[in-house]
Short mmCIF file of C-alpha atoms and ligand atoms in Angstrom, two decimals:
data_model
loop_
_atom_site.label_atom_id
_atom_site.label_comp_id
_atom_site.label_asym_id
_atom_site.label_seq_id
_atom_site.Cartn_x
_atom_site.Cartn_y
_atom_site.Cartn_z
CA MET A 243 136.08 19.74 -124.05
CA PHE A 244 138.53 20.72 -126.72
CA GLU A 245 138.18 18.86 -130.03
CA LEU A 246 141.43 17.66 -131.57
CA SER A 247 139.79 17.45 -134.98
CA THR A 248 139.09 21.19 -134.80
CA ILE A 249 142.71 22.21 -134.28
CA TYR A 250 143.84 19.65 -136.88
CA ALA A 251 141.47 21.11 -139.46
CA ALA A 252 142.37 24.69 -138.53
CA PHE A 253 146.05 23.91 -139.06
CA GLU A 254 145.40 22.31 -142.43
CA ARG A 255 143.29 25.27 -143.55
CA TYR A 256 145.86 27.79 -142.44
CA PHE A 257 149.07 26.16 -143.62
CA GLY A 258 147.74 24.08 -146.53
CA LYS A 259 149.15 20.81 -145.13
CA PRO A 260 148.15 18.69 -142.11
CA PRO A 261 150.08 18.86 -138.82
CA THR A 262 152.45 16.01 -137.99
CA ARG A 263 152.22 16.45 -134.20
CA ILE A 264 149.81 17.96 -131.71
CA ALA A 265 150.97 18.61 -128.14
CA ARG A 266 148.99 19.82 -125.14
CA ALA A 267 150.03 21.32 -121.81
CA PRO A 268 147.53 22.05 -119.02
CA GLY A 269 146.74 25.16 -117.01
CA ARG A 270 146.85 24.76 -113.25
CA VAL A 271 145.19 25.69 -110.03
CA ASN A 272 147.25 25.96 -106.89
CA LEU A 273 145.50 24.50 -103.84
CA ILE A 274 147.88 26.18 -101.37
CA GLY A 275 151.48 27.48 -101.22
CA GLU A 276 151.31 30.93 -102.77
CA HIS A 277 154.33 33.16 -103.37
CA THR A 278 156.51 30.47 -101.86
CA ASP A 279 158.04 29.01 -105.04
CA TYR A 280 160.56 31.80 -105.64
CA ASN A 281 161.52 31.52 -101.96
CA ASP A 282 162.67 27.91 -102.50
CA GLY A 283 159.54 26.79 -100.65
CA PHE A 284 156.61 24.43 -101.11
CA VAL A 285 153.61 24.58 -103.44
CA PHE A 286 150.65 22.25 -103.90
CA PRO A 287 149.10 22.70 -107.36
CA MET A 288 147.14 20.39 -109.61
CA ALA A 289 147.04 20.44 -113.40
CA LEU A 290 143.66 21.23 -114.94
CA ASP A 291 141.80 19.31 -117.58
CA ARG A 292 141.98 22.49 -119.67
CA ALA A 293 145.03 23.00 -121.81
CA THR A 294 146.89 24.86 -124.53
CA TYR A 295 147.29 22.89 -127.76
CA VAL A 296 150.00 23.29 -130.38
CA ALA A 297 149.57 21.66 -133.78
CA ALA A 298 152.85 21.56 -135.68
CA ARG A 299 154.68 20.55 -138.80
CA PRO A 300 158.44 20.82 -139.38
CA ARG A 301 159.80 23.03 -142.17
CA ASP A 302 162.92 22.63 -144.25
CA ASP A 303 164.21 26.11 -143.46
CA ARG A 304 164.97 28.07 -140.26
CA ILE A 305 161.67 29.98 -140.16
CA VAL A 306 159.05 29.55 -137.44
CA ARG A 307 155.56 30.66 -138.43
CA VAL A 308 153.00 30.75 -135.66
CA PHE A 309 149.28 31.38 -135.83
CA SER A 310 147.36 32.03 -132.63
CA VAL A 311 143.67 31.19 -132.95
CA LYS A 312 142.89 33.23 -129.83
CA PHE A 313 144.62 36.40 -131.00
CA ARG A 314 143.79 35.87 -134.69
CA ASP A 315 147.35 36.93 -135.31
CA GLU A 316 150.45 35.50 -136.96
CA ASP A 317 154.09 35.74 -135.98
CA GLN A 318 157.08 34.77 -138.03
CA PHE A 319 160.71 34.66 -136.92
CA ASP A 320 164.06 33.28 -137.97
CA LEU A 321 165.72 30.79 -135.59
CA ASP A 322 169.08 32.47 -136.26
CA HIS A 323 167.82 35.88 -135.20
CA ILE A 324 165.34 35.71 -132.32
CA VAL A 325 164.55 39.01 -130.63
CA ARG A 326 161.93 40.17 -128.15
CA ASP A 327 158.91 41.84 -129.70
CA THR A 328 158.10 45.09 -127.94
CA GLN A 329 154.57 45.36 -129.36
CA ARG A 330 153.00 41.93 -129.01
CA GLN A 331 153.49 40.03 -125.79
CA TRP A 332 152.03 36.67 -126.90
CA VAL A 333 154.77 36.11 -129.48
CA ASN A 334 157.47 36.43 -126.83
CA TYR A 335 156.42 33.21 -125.09
CA ILE A 336 157.15 31.25 -128.26
CA ARG A 337 160.27 33.17 -129.26
CA GLY A 338 161.64 32.93 -125.71
CA VAL A 339 161.20 29.17 -125.59
CA ALA A 340 162.86 28.67 -129.00
CA LYS A 341 165.75 30.90 -127.92
CA GLY A 342 166.12 28.91 -124.68
CA LEU A 343 166.37 25.62 -126.57
CA LEU A 344 168.98 27.06 -128.92
CA ALA A 345 170.93 28.47 -125.97
CA ARG A 346 171.22 24.89 -124.69
CA ASP A 347 172.79 23.97 -128.03
CA LEU A 348 169.82 21.88 -129.02
CA PRO A 349 169.43 21.60 -132.80
CA LEU A 350 166.15 23.07 -134.06
CA ARG A 351 164.65 23.31 -137.47
CA GLY A 352 161.90 25.66 -138.57
CA ALA A 353 158.26 24.85 -138.01
CA ASP A 354 154.69 25.88 -138.69
CA LEU A 355 152.69 26.11 -135.47
CA LEU A 356 149.03 26.73 -134.74
CA ILE A 357 148.04 27.43 -131.16
CA ASP A 358 144.68 27.22 -129.46
CA SER A 359 143.67 26.93 -125.83
CA ASP A 360 140.71 26.46 -123.54
CA VAL A 361 142.59 27.80 -120.50
CA PRO A 362 141.03 31.19 -119.84
CA ALA A 363 143.77 33.84 -120.15
CA GLY A 364 144.41 36.29 -117.30
CA SER A 365 142.32 34.35 -114.80
CA GLY A 366 145.27 33.14 -112.74
CA LEU A 367 145.20 29.63 -114.21
CA SER A 368 148.63 29.87 -115.84
CA SER A 369 147.68 30.00 -119.45
CA SER A 370 151.13 31.43 -120.16
CA ALA A 371 153.03 28.56 -118.54
CA ALA A 372 150.80 26.14 -120.45
CA LEU A 373 151.74 27.93 -123.67
CA GLU A 374 155.47 27.92 -122.91
CA VAL A 375 155.53 24.26 -121.93
CA ALA A 376 153.36 23.17 -124.87
CA VAL A 377 155.61 25.05 -127.32
CA GLY A 378 158.81 23.70 -125.73
CA TYR A 379 157.46 20.18 -125.90
CA THR A 380 156.40 20.64 -129.52
CA PHE A 381 159.94 21.63 -130.48
CA GLN A 382 161.17 18.56 -128.63
CA LEU A 383 158.82 16.33 -130.61
CA LEU A 384 159.70 17.90 -133.97
CA ASN A 385 163.44 17.72 -133.37
CA GLN A 386 163.69 14.40 -131.48
CA ILE A 387 165.05 16.13 -128.40
CA ASN A 388 164.75 14.46 -125.01
CA LEU A 389 164.37 16.76 -122.03
CA LEU A 390 163.21 15.77 -118.57
CA GLY A 391 160.01 17.45 -117.42
CA GLU A 392 162.00 19.48 -114.88
CA GLU A 393 164.37 20.75 -117.59
CA LEU A 394 161.50 21.69 -119.84
CA ALA A 395 159.92 23.60 -116.94
CA LEU A 396 163.16 25.48 -116.23
CA LEU A 397 163.51 26.38 -119.88
CA ALA A 398 159.93 27.68 -120.01
CA GLN A 399 160.51 29.71 -116.84
CA GLY A 400 163.68 31.17 -118.38
CA ALA A 401 161.64 32.35 -121.39
CA GLU A 402 159.24 34.14 -119.06
CA HIS A 403 162.10 35.85 -117.20
CA SER A 404 164.07 37.00 -120.20
CA PHE A 405 161.43 37.50 -122.90
CA VAL A 406 158.30 38.39 -120.97
CA GLY A 407 159.88 40.22 -118.02
CA VAL A 408 158.12 38.51 -115.10
CA ASN A 409 160.50 36.94 -112.59
CA CYS A 410 158.08 34.12 -111.87
CA GLY A 411 158.86 31.06 -109.80
CA ILE A 412 158.87 27.49 -111.11
CA MET A 413 155.45 26.27 -109.95
CA ASP A 414 153.34 26.89 -113.05
CA GLN A 415 155.78 25.46 -115.56
CA LEU A 416 156.57 22.47 -113.37
CA ILE A 417 152.96 21.41 -112.87
CA ALA A 418 152.25 21.97 -116.58
CA ALA A 419 155.11 19.57 -117.33
CA LEU A 420 154.64 17.00 -114.58
CA GLY A 421 150.97 17.05 -113.52
CA GLU A 422 149.32 13.70 -112.79
CA ALA A 423 145.65 12.92 -113.41
CA GLY A 424 143.64 12.70 -110.20
CA HIS A 425 146.47 14.15 -108.09
CA ALA A 426 147.84 17.39 -106.73
CA LEU A 427 151.65 17.57 -106.45
CA LEU A 428 153.42 18.75 -103.33
CA ILE A 429 156.50 20.31 -104.94
CA ASP A 430 159.68 21.28 -103.16
CA CYS A 431 160.79 24.26 -105.24
CA ARG A 432 164.37 24.00 -103.98
CA ASP A 433 165.26 20.62 -105.45
CA LEU A 434 162.14 20.19 -107.64
CA SER A 435 161.27 16.88 -106.02
CA TYR A 436 157.56 16.20 -105.63
CA ARG A 437 154.99 13.95 -104.03
CA PRO A 438 151.70 13.20 -105.84
CA ILE A 439 148.71 13.17 -103.50
CA PRO A 440 145.31 11.94 -104.70
CA ILE A 441 142.37 14.31 -104.54
CA PRO A 442 139.87 12.51 -102.28
CA THR A 443 136.81 11.30 -104.18
CA GLY A 444 134.38 13.02 -101.83
CA VAL A 445 135.50 16.56 -102.70
CA ARG A 446 135.51 18.81 -105.73
CA VAL A 447 137.90 21.64 -106.54
CA VAL A 448 135.98 24.67 -107.78
CA VAL A 449 137.62 27.64 -109.47
CA CYS A 450 135.83 31.00 -109.59
CA ASP A 451 137.23 33.66 -111.89
CA SER A 452 136.68 37.13 -110.45
CA GLY A 453 136.62 38.53 -113.97
CA VAL A 454 139.26 41.06 -112.94
CA ARG A 455 142.40 40.72 -115.05
CA HIS A 456 145.71 40.92 -113.17
CA ARG A 457 146.13 44.62 -112.57
CA LEU A 458 149.77 45.63 -112.11
CA ALA A 459 150.54 41.97 -111.66
CA GLY A 460 154.03 42.03 -113.21
CA SER A 461 155.48 45.01 -111.36
CA GLU A 462 153.86 44.18 -108.00
CA TYR A 463 155.04 40.59 -108.37
CA ASN A 464 158.63 41.57 -109.05
CA GLN A 465 158.54 43.98 -106.08
CA ARG A 466 157.35 41.27 -103.69
CA ARG A 467 160.06 38.96 -104.91
CA ALA A 468 162.74 41.63 -104.46
CA GLY A 469 161.39 42.28 -100.92
CA CYS A 470 161.81 38.62 -100.01
CA GLU A 471 165.38 38.59 -101.30
CA GLU A 472 166.18 41.74 -99.34
CA ALA A 473 164.78 40.13 -96.17
CA VAL A 474 167.11 37.15 -96.63
CA ARG A 475 170.10 39.51 -96.86
CA ILE A 476 169.01 41.27 -93.65
CA LEU A 477 168.35 38.05 -91.70
CA ARG A 478 171.45 36.19 -92.86
CA PRO A 479 173.93 37.61 -90.31
CA ALA A 480 171.61 36.59 -87.45
CA LEU A 481 170.42 33.25 -88.81
CA GLY A 482 173.63 31.99 -90.35
CA LYS A 483 173.54 29.99 -93.54
CA ILE A 484 170.16 30.85 -94.99
CA GLN A 485 169.79 30.88 -98.76
CA ALA A 486 166.12 31.78 -99.02
CA LEU A 487 163.05 32.41 -96.85
CA ARG A 488 162.46 28.66 -97.04
CA ASP A 489 165.19 28.37 -94.42
CA VAL A 490 163.41 30.64 -91.93
CA ARG A 491 161.05 29.11 -89.32
CA SER A 492 158.28 30.80 -87.34
CA THR A 493 160.43 30.45 -84.23
CA ASP A 494 163.30 32.30 -85.99
CA LEU A 495 160.93 35.06 -86.91
CA ALA A 496 159.69 35.41 -83.33
CA GLU A 497 163.29 35.93 -82.25
CA TYR A 498 164.73 38.00 -85.10
CA GLY A 499 161.71 39.59 -86.78
CA HIS A 500 162.58 42.94 -85.15
CA LEU A 501 165.61 43.17 -87.47
CA LEU A 502 163.33 43.59 -90.46
CA PRO A 503 161.96 46.96 -91.59
CA PRO A 504 158.18 47.26 -91.04
CA GLU A 505 157.33 46.81 -94.72
CA LEU A 506 159.25 43.53 -95.00
CA LEU A 507 158.13 41.81 -91.79
CA PRO A 508 154.60 40.93 -93.05
CA LEU A 509 156.03 39.60 -96.33
CA VAL A 510 158.31 37.25 -94.45
CA ARG A 511 155.54 36.28 -92.03
CA HIS A 512 153.41 35.22 -94.99
CA VAL A 513 156.10 33.15 -96.68
CA VAL A 514 157.23 31.41 -93.50
CA SER A 515 153.70 30.57 -92.38
CA GLU A 516 152.58 29.61 -95.90
CA ASN A 517 155.38 27.04 -96.20
CA GLU A 518 154.33 25.51 -92.90
CA ARG A 519 150.66 25.52 -93.95
CA THR A 520 151.46 23.91 -97.30
CA LEU A 521 153.29 20.97 -95.75
CA ALA A 522 150.45 20.54 -93.25
CA ALA A 523 147.85 20.76 -96.02
CA ALA A 524 149.50 18.04 -98.10
CA ASP A 525 149.56 15.75 -95.06
CA ALA A 526 145.93 16.59 -94.30
CA LEU A 527 144.78 15.84 -97.85
CA ALA A 528 146.81 12.63 -97.94
CA ALA A 529 145.04 11.56 -94.75
CA GLY A 530 141.67 12.54 -96.23
CA ASP A 531 141.25 15.28 -93.62
CA VAL A 532 139.48 17.79 -95.85
CA VAL A 533 138.26 19.86 -92.90
CA LYS A 534 141.85 20.57 -91.86
CA MET A 535 142.87 21.20 -95.47
CA GLY A 536 140.00 23.68 -95.82
CA GLN A 537 140.98 25.51 -92.64
CA LEU A 538 144.55 25.90 -93.90
CA MET A 539 143.24 27.33 -97.19
CA ILE A 540 141.23 29.91 -95.26
CA GLU A 541 144.31 30.91 -93.25
CA SER A 542 146.34 31.11 -96.45
CA HIS A 543 143.89 33.60 -97.92
CA GLN A 544 143.97 35.77 -94.81
CA SER A 545 147.75 35.82 -94.92
CA LEU A 546 147.83 36.72 -98.63
CA ARG A 547 145.26 39.46 -98.06
CA ASP A 548 146.64 41.02 -94.89
CA ASP A 549 150.37 40.26 -94.91
CA TYR A 550 151.40 39.72 -98.51
CA ARG A 551 148.79 42.14 -99.78
CA VAL A 552 148.17 40.61 -103.19
CA SER A 553 144.41 40.10 -102.94
CA ILE A 554 141.75 42.51 -104.25
CA ALA A 555 138.19 43.24 -103.13
CA GLU A 556 136.59 40.93 -105.71
CA LEU A 557 138.72 37.96 -104.59
CA ASP A 558 137.89 38.66 -100.94
CA THR A 559 134.20 38.77 -101.87
CA LEU A 560 134.46 35.41 -103.65
CA VAL A 561 136.12 33.86 -100.60
CA ASP A 562 133.46 35.31 -98.25
CA LEU A 563 130.68 33.99 -100.48
CA ALA A 564 132.30 30.56 -100.73
CA LEU A 565 132.66 30.22 -96.97
CA ALA A 566 128.95 30.96 -96.58
CA ALA A 567 127.90 28.63 -99.44
CA PRO A 568 126.78 24.99 -99.00
CA GLY A 569 129.45 22.29 -98.68
CA CYS A 570 132.54 24.51 -98.62
CA TYR A 571 135.55 23.34 -96.57
CA GLY A 572 137.85 26.19 -97.50
CA SER A 573 138.51 28.87 -100.08
CA ARG A 574 141.34 31.20 -101.06
CA MET A 575 142.72 33.28 -103.87
CA THR A 576 144.98 31.24 -106.16
CA GLY A 577 147.96 32.31 -108.28
CA GLY A 578 149.83 35.59 -108.19
CA GLY A 579 146.87 37.79 -107.21
CA PHE A 580 145.75 41.33 -108.22
CA GLY A 581 142.90 39.67 -110.11
CA GLY A 582 142.34 36.15 -111.30
CA SER A 583 140.55 33.37 -109.45
CA THR A 584 139.76 31.73 -106.15
CA VAL A 585 139.93 28.01 -105.44
CA SER A 586 137.45 26.31 -103.12
CA LEU A 587 137.33 22.81 -101.70
CA VAL A 588 133.74 21.61 -101.75
CA GLU A 589 131.87 18.50 -100.66
CA ALA A 590 131.13 16.55 -103.87
CA GLU A 591 127.46 16.03 -103.08
CA LYS A 592 126.87 19.73 -102.52
CA VAL A 593 128.81 21.06 -105.48
CA ASP A 594 125.76 22.03 -107.55
CA GLU A 595 124.27 24.00 -104.67
CA PHE A 596 127.66 25.60 -104.07
CA VAL A 597 127.97 26.70 -107.68
CA ALA A 598 124.44 28.12 -107.72
CA ALA A 599 125.05 30.07 -104.51
CA MET A 600 128.30 31.51 -105.87
CA ILE A 601 126.73 32.68 -109.13
CA ALA A 602 123.80 34.31 -107.35
CA GLY A 603 125.92 35.86 -104.60
CA TYR A 604 128.55 37.32 -106.92
CA ALA A 605 125.90 38.85 -109.17
CA ILE A 606 124.27 40.54 -106.19
CA ARG A 607 127.54 41.76 -104.65
CA THR A 608 129.33 42.90 -107.79
CA GLY A 609 126.94 42.81 -110.74
CA ARG A 610 129.35 40.42 -112.47
CA THR A 611 128.55 37.08 -114.07
CA LEU A 612 130.45 34.18 -112.55
CA GLN A 613 131.17 30.91 -114.38
CA PRO A 614 132.57 28.55 -111.75
CA LEU A 615 134.67 25.66 -113.06
CA VAL A 616 134.40 22.33 -111.29
CA CYS A 617 137.86 20.95 -112.02
CA THR A 618 139.35 17.50 -112.26
CA ALA A 619 143.09 17.08 -111.87
CA GLY A 620 144.50 16.45 -115.34
CA ALA A 621 147.82 15.13 -116.64
CA GLY A 622 150.94 17.10 -117.55
CA VAL A 623 152.27 17.87 -121.02
CA SER A 624 151.87 15.17 -123.66
CA CYS A 625 151.72 14.44 -127.37
CA VAL A 626 148.10 13.86 -128.30
CA TYR A 627 148.55 13.26 -132.01
CA ALA A 628 151.41 11.94 -134.14
CA SER A 629 151.09 11.25 -137.87
CA GLU A 630 152.89 8.45 -139.67
CA GLU A 631 155.09 10.93 -141.51
CA GLU A 632 157.99 12.39 -139.59
C1 GLA B 844 152.45 33.28 -110.40
C2 GLA B 844 153.86 32.79 -110.71
C3 GLA B 844 154.22 31.56 -109.87
C4 GLA B 844 153.94 31.79 -108.40
C5 GLA B 844 152.54 32.37 -108.19
C6 GLA B 844 152.30 32.78 -106.76
O1 GLA B 844 151.52 32.31 -110.81
O2 GLA B 844 153.99 32.48 -112.07
O3 GLA B 844 155.56 31.22 -110.08
O4 GLA B 844 154.92 32.60 -107.82
O5 GLA B 844 152.31 33.51 -109.01
O6 GLA B 844 152.32 31.67 -105.93
#
């Protein structure tokens, strides 16, 4: 677990004064509902008990100084002149969020920030959304700004679009802002409403990081998204008032799928079926039917691998190993794909055997060392330390 005293002391050492606030925002794992969020569809993530922490202290000027413990690097920018950095990507998450707050006419003053995280980066657990949301929330705390969790999530997503260049959906930022301990959230990405569903006590959620960092993730991601939007334009004359693939049903696809070019049909088939699976999975988990939930996860992986084509060999291997390991109800790749992690639903009593089988199997099949994480659903963004001084 992350020690608050460590980040407090690191801040004091670096900036010469103690922080006045420390905020945290969690990473996430998505149980099912992949590549549906930017199609106005459904997702079913849970927040992790791992998070990004921001220790902060306001300044009297308009300068923001940021030190990243992970990158051992400092950034400094002026709130009145925020530009994208073309060399260092990590600084753009912070700059983008500050710019987004200012664009909403919210008054900001300068700040010293120190950032640390125990969300592994690049493993598909949304360390970047955790960073954006934690930074946004920190500025809120330092400037007495009140934003709803949904607004904070939208602002963080905007930073990723305009400053980082990935046209991501809203899932990662929303769960980082609104996660609930012990629960996964079924989120409707059209109106951002959500339903918390408890994780049954008899199961564990296990994340296995393939060790492969998202290859080509940004460009492939943006291409898939553009493909979905193109499919909506093609289907609209036949289906009437559709705004997004969320509005297309399997029955519509059976009737009008022939209108789509061959490269778009499988994309649409994935999104349409994944939305249906996600709703069914949330009902199954709510009813404690973990066998059904597991089956839907398996189908989701097949669809991502064969139709949406965002899996890679190492993720497929992890899923195969999981399905052969003790106590596993279901397993699938999680997150955007092209690297990153799988998520498996495992019988609680067998979780140690499951973990041991995964480590051994992955070493034999790939020569790589696996460090499975047995995850508990954590809470969304919060302030974890506030000093007496302002
Ligand atoms: C990434 C994006 C999310 C979502 C997933 C795929 O994590 O940031 O918005 O689209 O990929 O489900």
